[in-house]
CSV table of C-alpha atoms and ligand atoms in Angstrom, one decimal:
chain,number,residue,atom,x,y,z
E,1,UNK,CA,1.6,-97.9,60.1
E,2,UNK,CA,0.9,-97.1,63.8
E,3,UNK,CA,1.0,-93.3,64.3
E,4,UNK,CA,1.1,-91.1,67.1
E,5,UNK,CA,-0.7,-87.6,67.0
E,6,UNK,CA,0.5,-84.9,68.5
E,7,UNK,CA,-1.7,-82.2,68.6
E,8,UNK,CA,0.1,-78.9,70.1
E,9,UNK,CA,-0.4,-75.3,70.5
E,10,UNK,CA,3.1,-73.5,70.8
E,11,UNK,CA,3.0,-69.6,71.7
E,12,UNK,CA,6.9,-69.3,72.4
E,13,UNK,CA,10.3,-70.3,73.0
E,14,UNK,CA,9.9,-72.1,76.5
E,15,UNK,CA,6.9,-74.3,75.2
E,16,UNK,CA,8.5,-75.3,71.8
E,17,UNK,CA,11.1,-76.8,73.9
E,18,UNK,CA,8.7,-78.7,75.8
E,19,UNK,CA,7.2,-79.9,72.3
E,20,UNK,CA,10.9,-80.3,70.9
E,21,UNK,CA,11.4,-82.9,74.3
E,22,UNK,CA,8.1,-84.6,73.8
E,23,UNK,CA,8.9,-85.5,70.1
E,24,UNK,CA,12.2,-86.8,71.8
E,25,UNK,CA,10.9,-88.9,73.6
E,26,UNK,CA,8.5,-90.2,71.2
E,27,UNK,CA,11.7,-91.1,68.7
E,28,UNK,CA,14.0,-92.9,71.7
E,29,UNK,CA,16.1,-95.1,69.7
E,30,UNK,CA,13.7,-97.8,71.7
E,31,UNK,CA,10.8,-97.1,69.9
E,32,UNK,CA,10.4,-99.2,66.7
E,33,UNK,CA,7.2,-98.7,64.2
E,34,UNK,CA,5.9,-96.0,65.3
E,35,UNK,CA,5.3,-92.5,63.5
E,36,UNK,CA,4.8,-89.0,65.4
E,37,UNK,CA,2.8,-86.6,63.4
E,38,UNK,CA,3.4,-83.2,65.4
E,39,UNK,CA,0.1,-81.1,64.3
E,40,UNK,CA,-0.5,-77.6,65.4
E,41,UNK,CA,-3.7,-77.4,67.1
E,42,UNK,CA,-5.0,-74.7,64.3
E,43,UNK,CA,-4.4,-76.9,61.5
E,44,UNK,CA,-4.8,-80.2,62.7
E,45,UNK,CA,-8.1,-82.0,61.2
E,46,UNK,CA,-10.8,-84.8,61.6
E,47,UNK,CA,-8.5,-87.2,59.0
E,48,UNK,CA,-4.8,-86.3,61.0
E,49,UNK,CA,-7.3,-87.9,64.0
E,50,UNK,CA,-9.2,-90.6,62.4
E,51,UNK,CA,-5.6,-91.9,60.7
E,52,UNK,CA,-3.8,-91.8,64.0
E,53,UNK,CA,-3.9,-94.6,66.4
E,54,UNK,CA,-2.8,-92.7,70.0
E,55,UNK,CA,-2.7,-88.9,70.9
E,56,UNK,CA,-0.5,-86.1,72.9
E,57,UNK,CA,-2.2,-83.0,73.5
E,58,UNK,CA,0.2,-79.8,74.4
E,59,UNK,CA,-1.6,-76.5,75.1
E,60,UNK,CA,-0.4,-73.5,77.4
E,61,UNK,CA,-3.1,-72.4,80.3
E,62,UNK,CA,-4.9,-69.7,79.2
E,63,UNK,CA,-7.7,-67.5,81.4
E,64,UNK,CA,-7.6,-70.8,83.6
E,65,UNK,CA,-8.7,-73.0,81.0
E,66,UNK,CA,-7.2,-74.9,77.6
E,67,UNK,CA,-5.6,-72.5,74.8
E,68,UNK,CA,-8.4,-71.3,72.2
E,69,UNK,CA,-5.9,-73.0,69.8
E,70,UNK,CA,-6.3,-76.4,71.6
E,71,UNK,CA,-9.9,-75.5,72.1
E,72,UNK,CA,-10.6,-74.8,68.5
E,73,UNK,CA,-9.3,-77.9,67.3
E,74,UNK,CA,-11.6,-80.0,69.8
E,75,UNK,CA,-14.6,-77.7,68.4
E,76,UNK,CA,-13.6,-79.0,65.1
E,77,UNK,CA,-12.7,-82.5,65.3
E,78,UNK,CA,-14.8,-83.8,68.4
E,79,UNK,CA,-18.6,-84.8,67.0
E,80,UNK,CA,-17.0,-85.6,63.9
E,81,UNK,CA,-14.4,-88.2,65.8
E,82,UNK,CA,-17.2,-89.4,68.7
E,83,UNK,CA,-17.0,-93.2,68.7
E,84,UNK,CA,-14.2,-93.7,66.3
E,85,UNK,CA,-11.5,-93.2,68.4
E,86,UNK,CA,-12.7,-95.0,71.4
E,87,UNK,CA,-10.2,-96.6,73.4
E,88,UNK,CA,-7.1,-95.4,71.8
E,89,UNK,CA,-4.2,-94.6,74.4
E,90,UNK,CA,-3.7,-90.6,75.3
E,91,UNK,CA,-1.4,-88.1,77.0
E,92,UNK,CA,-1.5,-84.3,77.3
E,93,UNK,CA,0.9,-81.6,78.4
E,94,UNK,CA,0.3,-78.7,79.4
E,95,UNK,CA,2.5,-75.2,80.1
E,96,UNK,CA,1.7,-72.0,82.2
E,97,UNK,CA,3.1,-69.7,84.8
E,98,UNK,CA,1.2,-70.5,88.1
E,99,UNK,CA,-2.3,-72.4,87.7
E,100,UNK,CA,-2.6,-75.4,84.9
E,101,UNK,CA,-5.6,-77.4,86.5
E,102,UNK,CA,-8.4,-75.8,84.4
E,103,UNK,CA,-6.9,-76.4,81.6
E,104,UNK,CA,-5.5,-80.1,82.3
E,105,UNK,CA,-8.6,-81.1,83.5
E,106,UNK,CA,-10.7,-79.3,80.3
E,107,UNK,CA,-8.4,-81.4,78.2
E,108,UNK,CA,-9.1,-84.6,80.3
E,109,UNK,CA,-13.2,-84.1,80.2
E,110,UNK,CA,-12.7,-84.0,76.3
E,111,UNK,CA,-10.9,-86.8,76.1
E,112,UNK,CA,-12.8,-88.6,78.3
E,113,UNK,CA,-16.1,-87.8,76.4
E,114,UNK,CA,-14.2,-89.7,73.3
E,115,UNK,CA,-13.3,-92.4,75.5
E,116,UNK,CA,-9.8,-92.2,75.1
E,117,UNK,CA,-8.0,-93.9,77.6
E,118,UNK,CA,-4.9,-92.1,79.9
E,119,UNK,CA,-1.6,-93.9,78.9
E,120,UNK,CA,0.2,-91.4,81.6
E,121,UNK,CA,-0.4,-88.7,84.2
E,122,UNK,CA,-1.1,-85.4,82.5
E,123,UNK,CA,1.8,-83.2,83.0
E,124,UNK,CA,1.6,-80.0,84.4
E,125,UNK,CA,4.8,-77.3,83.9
E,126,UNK,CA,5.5,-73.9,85.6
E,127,UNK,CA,8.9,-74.0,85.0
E,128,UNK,CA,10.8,-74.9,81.8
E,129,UNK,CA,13.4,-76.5,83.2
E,130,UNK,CA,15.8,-79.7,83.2
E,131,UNK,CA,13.1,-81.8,85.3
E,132,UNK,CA,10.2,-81.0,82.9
E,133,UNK,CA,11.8,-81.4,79.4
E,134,UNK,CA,13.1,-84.8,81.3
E,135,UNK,CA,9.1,-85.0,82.4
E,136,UNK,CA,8.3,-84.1,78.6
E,137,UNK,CA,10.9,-86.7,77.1
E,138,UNK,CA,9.3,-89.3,79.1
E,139,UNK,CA,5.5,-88.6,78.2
E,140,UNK,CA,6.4,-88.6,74.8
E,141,UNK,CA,8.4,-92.1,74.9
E,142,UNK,CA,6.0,-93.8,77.2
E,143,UNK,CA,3.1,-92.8,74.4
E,144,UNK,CA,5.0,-94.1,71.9
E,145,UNK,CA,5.9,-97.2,73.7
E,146,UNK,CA,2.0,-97.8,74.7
E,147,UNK,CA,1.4,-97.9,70.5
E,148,UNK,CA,4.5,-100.1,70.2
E,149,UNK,CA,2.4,-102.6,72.2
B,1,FMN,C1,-3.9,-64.2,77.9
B,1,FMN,C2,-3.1,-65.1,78.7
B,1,FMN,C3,-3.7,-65.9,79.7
B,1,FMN,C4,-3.0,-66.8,80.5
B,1,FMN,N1,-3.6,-67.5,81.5
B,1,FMN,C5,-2.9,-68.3,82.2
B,1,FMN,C6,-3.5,-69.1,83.2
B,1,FMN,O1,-4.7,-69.1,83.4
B,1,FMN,N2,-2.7,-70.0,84.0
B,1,FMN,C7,-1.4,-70.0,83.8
B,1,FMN,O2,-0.7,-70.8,84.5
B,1,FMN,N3,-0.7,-69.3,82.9
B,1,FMN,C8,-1.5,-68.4,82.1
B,1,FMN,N4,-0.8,-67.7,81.1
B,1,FMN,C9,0.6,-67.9,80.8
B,1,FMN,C10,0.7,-68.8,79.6
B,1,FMN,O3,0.3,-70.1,79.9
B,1,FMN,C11,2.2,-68.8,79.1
B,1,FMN,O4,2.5,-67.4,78.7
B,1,FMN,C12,2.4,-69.7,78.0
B,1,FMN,O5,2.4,-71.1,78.5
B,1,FMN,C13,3.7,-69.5,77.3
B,1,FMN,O6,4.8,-69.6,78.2
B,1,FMN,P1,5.9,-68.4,78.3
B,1,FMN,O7,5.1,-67.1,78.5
B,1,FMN,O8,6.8,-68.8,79.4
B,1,FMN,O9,6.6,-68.4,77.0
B,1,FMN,C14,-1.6,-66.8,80.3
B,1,FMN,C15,-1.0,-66.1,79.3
B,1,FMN,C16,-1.7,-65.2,78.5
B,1,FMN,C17,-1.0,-64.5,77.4
């Protein structure tokens, strides 16, 4: 079983529907074989990462840097998972209301550390709109379609 993790933090209505696009686009009717775990970041754990074989982070921007959800679940998982997860494809999303770069590039130097490897641009929203649950839909389905290999 190939699985995609998706590992979010979700404060409120406008970022759940960026999470509910994101798992949309990771179950397009084109993908085949491939399961999405959605995980949120305060209970997701060293097994949900070891048993999954590519990643999505979602966080909102928080004091110019990564949720402490998002932040906690690195804390927790990141040692454990060093060299295990080498390699595996990766894609992150993140939401705030005027300045996302701290925390998209936080996310980024984590998963660079693990030596995951970028499947798509990180995606930055301000505003909830058509274009970035279309952004969202697509992140998730390009994802997938990088496990469906
Ligand atoms: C304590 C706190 C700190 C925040 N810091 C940032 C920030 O540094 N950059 C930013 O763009 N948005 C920031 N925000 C906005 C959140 O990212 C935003 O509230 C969250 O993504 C949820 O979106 P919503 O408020 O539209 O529902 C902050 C919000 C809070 C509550």
């Amino acid at each position: 079983m190939t699985v995609l993790l998706v590992v979010h933090h979700t404060p409120s209505p406008p970022t759940r529907e960026l999470l509910e696009a994101v798992l949309a686009g990771a179950a397009d009717p084109g993908i085949e074989g491939v399961t999405v775990r959605s995980v949120p970041a305060l209970g997701a754990t060293v097994p949900d990462v070891l048993e999954a074989d590519g990643y999505l982070f979602g966080t909102s921007a928080n004091f110019g840097y990564m949720s402490g959800a998002l932040k906690h679940f690195f804390d927790t998982t990141y040692y454990t998972c060093l060299d295990a997860v080498a390699g595996r494809p990766y894609g992150l999303w993140v939401h705030g209301n005027n300045d996302t770069a701290g925390a998209a590039t936080a996310v980024q130097k984590i998963a660079t550390g693990w030596g995951l490897e970028k499947a798509a641009a990180g995606l930055e929203v301000t505003a909830v709109d058509k274009a970035a649950r279309d952004a969202c839909y697509e992140l998730g389905g390009t994802l997938a379609a990088t496990l469906m290999g």
